[in-house]
CSV table of C-alpha atoms in Angstrom, one decimal:
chain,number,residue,atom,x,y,z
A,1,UNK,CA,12.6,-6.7,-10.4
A,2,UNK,CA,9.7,-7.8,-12.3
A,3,UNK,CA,5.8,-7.8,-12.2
A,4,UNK,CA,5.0,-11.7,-11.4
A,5,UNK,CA,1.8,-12.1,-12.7
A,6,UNK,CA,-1.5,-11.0,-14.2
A,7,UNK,CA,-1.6,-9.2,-17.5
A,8,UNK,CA,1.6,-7.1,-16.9
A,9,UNK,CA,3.4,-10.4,-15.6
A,10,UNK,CA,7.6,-11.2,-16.4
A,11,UNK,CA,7.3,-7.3,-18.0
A,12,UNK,CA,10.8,-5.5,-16.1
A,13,UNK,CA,10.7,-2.9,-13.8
A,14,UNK,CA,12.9,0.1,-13.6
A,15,UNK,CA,15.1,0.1,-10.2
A,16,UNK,CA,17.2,2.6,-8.2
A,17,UNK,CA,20.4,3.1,-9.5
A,18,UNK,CA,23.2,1.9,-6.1
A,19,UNK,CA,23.2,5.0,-4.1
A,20,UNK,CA,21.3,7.2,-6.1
A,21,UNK,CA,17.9,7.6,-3.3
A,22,UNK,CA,17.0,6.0,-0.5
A,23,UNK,CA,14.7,3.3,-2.1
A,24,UNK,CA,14.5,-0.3,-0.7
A,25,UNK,CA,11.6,-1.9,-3.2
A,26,UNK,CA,10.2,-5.4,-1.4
A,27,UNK,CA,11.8,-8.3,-3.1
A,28,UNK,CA,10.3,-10.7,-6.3
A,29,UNK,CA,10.2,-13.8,-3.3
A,30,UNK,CA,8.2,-11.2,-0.7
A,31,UNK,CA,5.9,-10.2,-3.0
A,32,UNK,CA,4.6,-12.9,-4.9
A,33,UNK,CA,4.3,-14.6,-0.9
A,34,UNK,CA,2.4,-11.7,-0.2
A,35,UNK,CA,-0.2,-11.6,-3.4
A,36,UNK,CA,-0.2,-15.4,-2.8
A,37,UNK,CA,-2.2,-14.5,0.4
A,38,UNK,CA,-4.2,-11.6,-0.5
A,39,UNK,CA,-5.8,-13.8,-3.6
A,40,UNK,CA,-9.1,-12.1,-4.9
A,41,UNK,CA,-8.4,-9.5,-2.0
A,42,UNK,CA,-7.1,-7.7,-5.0
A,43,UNK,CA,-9.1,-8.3,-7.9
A,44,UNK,CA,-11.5,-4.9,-8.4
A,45,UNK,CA,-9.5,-3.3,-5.6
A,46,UNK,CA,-9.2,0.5,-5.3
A,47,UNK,CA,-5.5,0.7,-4.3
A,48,UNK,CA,-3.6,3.0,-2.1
A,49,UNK,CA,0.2,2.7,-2.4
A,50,UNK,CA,1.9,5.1,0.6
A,51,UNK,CA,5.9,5.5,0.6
A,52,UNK,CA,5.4,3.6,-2.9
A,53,UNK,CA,9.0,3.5,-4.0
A,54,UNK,CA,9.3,1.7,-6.8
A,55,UNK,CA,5.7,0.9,-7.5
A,56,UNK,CA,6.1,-2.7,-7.6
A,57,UNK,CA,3.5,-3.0,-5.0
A,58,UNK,CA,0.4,-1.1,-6.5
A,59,UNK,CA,1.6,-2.1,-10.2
A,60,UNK,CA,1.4,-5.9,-9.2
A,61,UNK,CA,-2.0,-5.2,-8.0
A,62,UNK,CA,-3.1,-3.5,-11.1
A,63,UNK,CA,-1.2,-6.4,-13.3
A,64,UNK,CA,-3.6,-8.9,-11.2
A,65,UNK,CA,-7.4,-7.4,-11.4
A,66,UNK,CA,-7.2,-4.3,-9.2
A,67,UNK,CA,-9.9,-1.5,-10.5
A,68,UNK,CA,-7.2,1.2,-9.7
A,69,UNK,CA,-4.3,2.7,-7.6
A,70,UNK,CA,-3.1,5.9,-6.1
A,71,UNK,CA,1.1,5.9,-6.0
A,72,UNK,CA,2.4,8.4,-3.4
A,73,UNK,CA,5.9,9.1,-2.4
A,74,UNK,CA,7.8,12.1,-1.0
A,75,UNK,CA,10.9,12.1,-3.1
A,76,UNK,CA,11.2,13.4,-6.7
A,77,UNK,CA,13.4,10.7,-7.9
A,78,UNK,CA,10.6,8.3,-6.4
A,79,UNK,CA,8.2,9.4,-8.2
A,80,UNK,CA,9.7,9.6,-11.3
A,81,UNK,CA,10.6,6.0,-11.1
A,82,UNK,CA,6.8,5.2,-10.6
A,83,UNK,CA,5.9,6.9,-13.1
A,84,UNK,CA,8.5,5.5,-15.5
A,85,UNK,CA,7.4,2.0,-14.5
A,86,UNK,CA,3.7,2.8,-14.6
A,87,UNK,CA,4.5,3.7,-18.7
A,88,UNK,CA,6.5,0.5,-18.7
A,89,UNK,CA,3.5,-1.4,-17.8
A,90,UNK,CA,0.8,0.3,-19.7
A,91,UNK,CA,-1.2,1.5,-16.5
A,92,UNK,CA,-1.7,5.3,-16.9
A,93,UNK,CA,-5.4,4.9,-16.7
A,94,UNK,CA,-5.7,3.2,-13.6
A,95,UNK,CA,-3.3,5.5,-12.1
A,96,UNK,CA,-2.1,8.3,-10.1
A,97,UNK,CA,1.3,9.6,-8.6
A,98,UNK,CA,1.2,12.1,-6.2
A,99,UNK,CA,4.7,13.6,-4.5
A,100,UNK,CA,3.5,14.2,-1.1
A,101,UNK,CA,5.3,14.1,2.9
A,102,UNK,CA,3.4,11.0,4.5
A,103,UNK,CA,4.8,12.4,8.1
A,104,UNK,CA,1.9,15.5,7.4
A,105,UNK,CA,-2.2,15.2,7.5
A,106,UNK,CA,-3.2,13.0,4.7
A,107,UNK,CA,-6.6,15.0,4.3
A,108,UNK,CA,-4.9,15.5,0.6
A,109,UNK,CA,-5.9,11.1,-0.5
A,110,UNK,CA,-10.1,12.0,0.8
A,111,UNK,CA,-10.5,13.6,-2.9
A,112,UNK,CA,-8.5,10.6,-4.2
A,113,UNK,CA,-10.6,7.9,-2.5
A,114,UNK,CA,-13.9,8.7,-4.2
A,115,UNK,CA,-16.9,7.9,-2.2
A,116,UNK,CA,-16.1,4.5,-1.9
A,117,UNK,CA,-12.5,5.0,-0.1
A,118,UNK,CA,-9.9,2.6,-0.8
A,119,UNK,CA,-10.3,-1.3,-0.3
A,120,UNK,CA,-6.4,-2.3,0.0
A,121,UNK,CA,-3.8,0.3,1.1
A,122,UNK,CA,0.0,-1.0,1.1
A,123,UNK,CA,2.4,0.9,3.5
A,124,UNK,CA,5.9,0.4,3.0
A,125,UNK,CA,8.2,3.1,5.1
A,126,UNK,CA,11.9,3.0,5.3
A,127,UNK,CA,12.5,0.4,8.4
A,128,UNK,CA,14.0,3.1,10.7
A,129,UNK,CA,11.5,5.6,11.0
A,130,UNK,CA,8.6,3.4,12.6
A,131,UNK,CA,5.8,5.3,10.8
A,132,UNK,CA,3.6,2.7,10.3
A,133,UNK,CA,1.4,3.1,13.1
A,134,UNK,CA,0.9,6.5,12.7
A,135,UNK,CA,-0.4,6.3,9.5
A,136,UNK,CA,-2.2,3.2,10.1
A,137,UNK,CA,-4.0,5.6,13.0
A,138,UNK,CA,-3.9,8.9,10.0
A,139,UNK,CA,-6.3,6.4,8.1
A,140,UNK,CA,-8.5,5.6,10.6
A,141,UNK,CA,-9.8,9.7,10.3
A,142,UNK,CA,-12.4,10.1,7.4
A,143,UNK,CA,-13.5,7.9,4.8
A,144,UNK,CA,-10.0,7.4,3.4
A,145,UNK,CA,-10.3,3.7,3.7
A,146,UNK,CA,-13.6,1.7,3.1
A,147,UNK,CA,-15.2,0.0,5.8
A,148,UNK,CA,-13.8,-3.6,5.5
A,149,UNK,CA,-10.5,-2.6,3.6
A,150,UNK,CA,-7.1,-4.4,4.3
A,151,UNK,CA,-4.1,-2.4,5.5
A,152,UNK,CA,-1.2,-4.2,4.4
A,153,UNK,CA,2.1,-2.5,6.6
A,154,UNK,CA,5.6,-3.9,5.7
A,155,UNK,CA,8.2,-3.3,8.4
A,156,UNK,CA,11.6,-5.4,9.7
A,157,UNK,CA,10.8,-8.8,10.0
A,158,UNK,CA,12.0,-8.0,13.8
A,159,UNK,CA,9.7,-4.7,13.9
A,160,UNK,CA,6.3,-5.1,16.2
A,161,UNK,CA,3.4,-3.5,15.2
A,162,UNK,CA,0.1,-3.3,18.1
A,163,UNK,CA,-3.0,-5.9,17.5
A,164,UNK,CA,-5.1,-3.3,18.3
A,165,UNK,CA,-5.1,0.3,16.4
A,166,UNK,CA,-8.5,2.6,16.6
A,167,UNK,CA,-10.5,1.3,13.7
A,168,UNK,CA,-8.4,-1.7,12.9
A,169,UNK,CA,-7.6,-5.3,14.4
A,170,UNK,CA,-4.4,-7.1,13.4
A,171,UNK,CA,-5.7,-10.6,11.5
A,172,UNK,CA,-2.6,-12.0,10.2
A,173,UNK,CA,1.5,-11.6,10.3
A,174,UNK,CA,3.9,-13.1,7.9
A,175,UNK,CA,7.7,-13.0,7.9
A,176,UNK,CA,9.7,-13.8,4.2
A,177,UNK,CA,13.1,-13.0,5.1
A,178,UNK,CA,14.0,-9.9,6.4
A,179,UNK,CA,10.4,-8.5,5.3
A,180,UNK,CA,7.3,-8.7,7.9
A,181,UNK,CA,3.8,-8.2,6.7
A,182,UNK,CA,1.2,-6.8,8.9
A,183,UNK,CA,-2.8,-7.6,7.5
A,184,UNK,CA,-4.6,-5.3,9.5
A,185,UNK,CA,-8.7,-5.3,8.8
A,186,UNK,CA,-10.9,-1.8,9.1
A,187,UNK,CA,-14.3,-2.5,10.6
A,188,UNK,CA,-17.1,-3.1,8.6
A,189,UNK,CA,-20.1,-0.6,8.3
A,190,UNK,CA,-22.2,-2.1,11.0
A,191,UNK,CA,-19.2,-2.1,13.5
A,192,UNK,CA,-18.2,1.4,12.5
A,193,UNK,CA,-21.7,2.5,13.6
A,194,UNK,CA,-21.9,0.6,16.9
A,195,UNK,CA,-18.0,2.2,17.0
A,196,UNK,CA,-18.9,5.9,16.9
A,197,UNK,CA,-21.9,5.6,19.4
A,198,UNK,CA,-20.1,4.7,21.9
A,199,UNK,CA,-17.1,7.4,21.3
């Protein structure tokens, strides 16, 4: 597992060990597809990282332009190996790791997303526990997320995620083996106002 490109790129990431954790980090071929389609979506980004595993995700971000990312994960092991591949890549300063249960209130990222919120959040839960939704709708409360910031969920390339979630509207799917990647788009400032007069 490597980071593909940027300023970071071909430097080697640190991997689960075979049934150390439960860990499943998205594959070289998925990932360089998926920053293939996010483009300048990323560079100056303020990333958010959920169920971040390995870290490839927000550390590939931060190897092509992004200003910054928050790394969050439940698990101890996790977390150390984020942190461990943040040093590898020479990121601390654009970085944060915080060991925290996704499946609770995640009123805890509002101090982390400044006043700006976050511009590209990656959500990666374990395939089984269809939790992408429910933190897709999580998101939607506060300011965690700026208005016009990309939600990128990965789930089973067989998984279904709505069009439609509070907030958000579905604007592109992709499938890269056994990975599916759900774009999903927050509304801008002048929706979010027509939005919350009429709720």
């Amino acid at each position: 597992m490597r980071i593909i490109a940027g300023t970071a790129r071909g430097r080697r990431l640190s991997s689960p060990g075979s049934g150390t954790f439960d860990i499943r980090p998205t594959s070289d071929r998925a990932r360089e597809a998926l920053f293939s389609i996010l483009a300048q979506e990323v560079v100056g980004a303020r990333v958010l990282d959920l169920f971040a595993g390995t870290g490839a995700l927000g550390l590939e971000a931060l190897s092509r332009g992004a200003e910054s990312a928050v790394f969050v994960d439940k698990g101890h092991p996790a977390v150390s190996l984020i942190s461990k591949n943040i040093q590898l890549c020479g990121f601390w300063e654009k970085s944060v790791v915080l060991q925290r249960d996704l499946t609770r209130s995640l009123s805890f990222l509002q101090p982390h997303a400044t006043a700006c919120g976050f511009s590209l959040v990656f959500i990666d839960p374990p395939y089984k526990t269809l939790l992408a939704e429910p933190i897709i709708l999580e998101l939607g409360k506060g300011e965690i997320v700026s208005p016009g910031g990309l939600l990128v969920a990965e789930s089973h390339s067989k998984g279904r995620l709505p069009a439609e979630i509070p907030l958000f509207s579905l604007v592109d799917k992709r499938v890269y083996g056994e990975a599916g990647f759900w774009f999903y788009r927050k509304m801008d400032s002048r929706e979010l106002k027509i939005y919350h007069r009429a709720n």
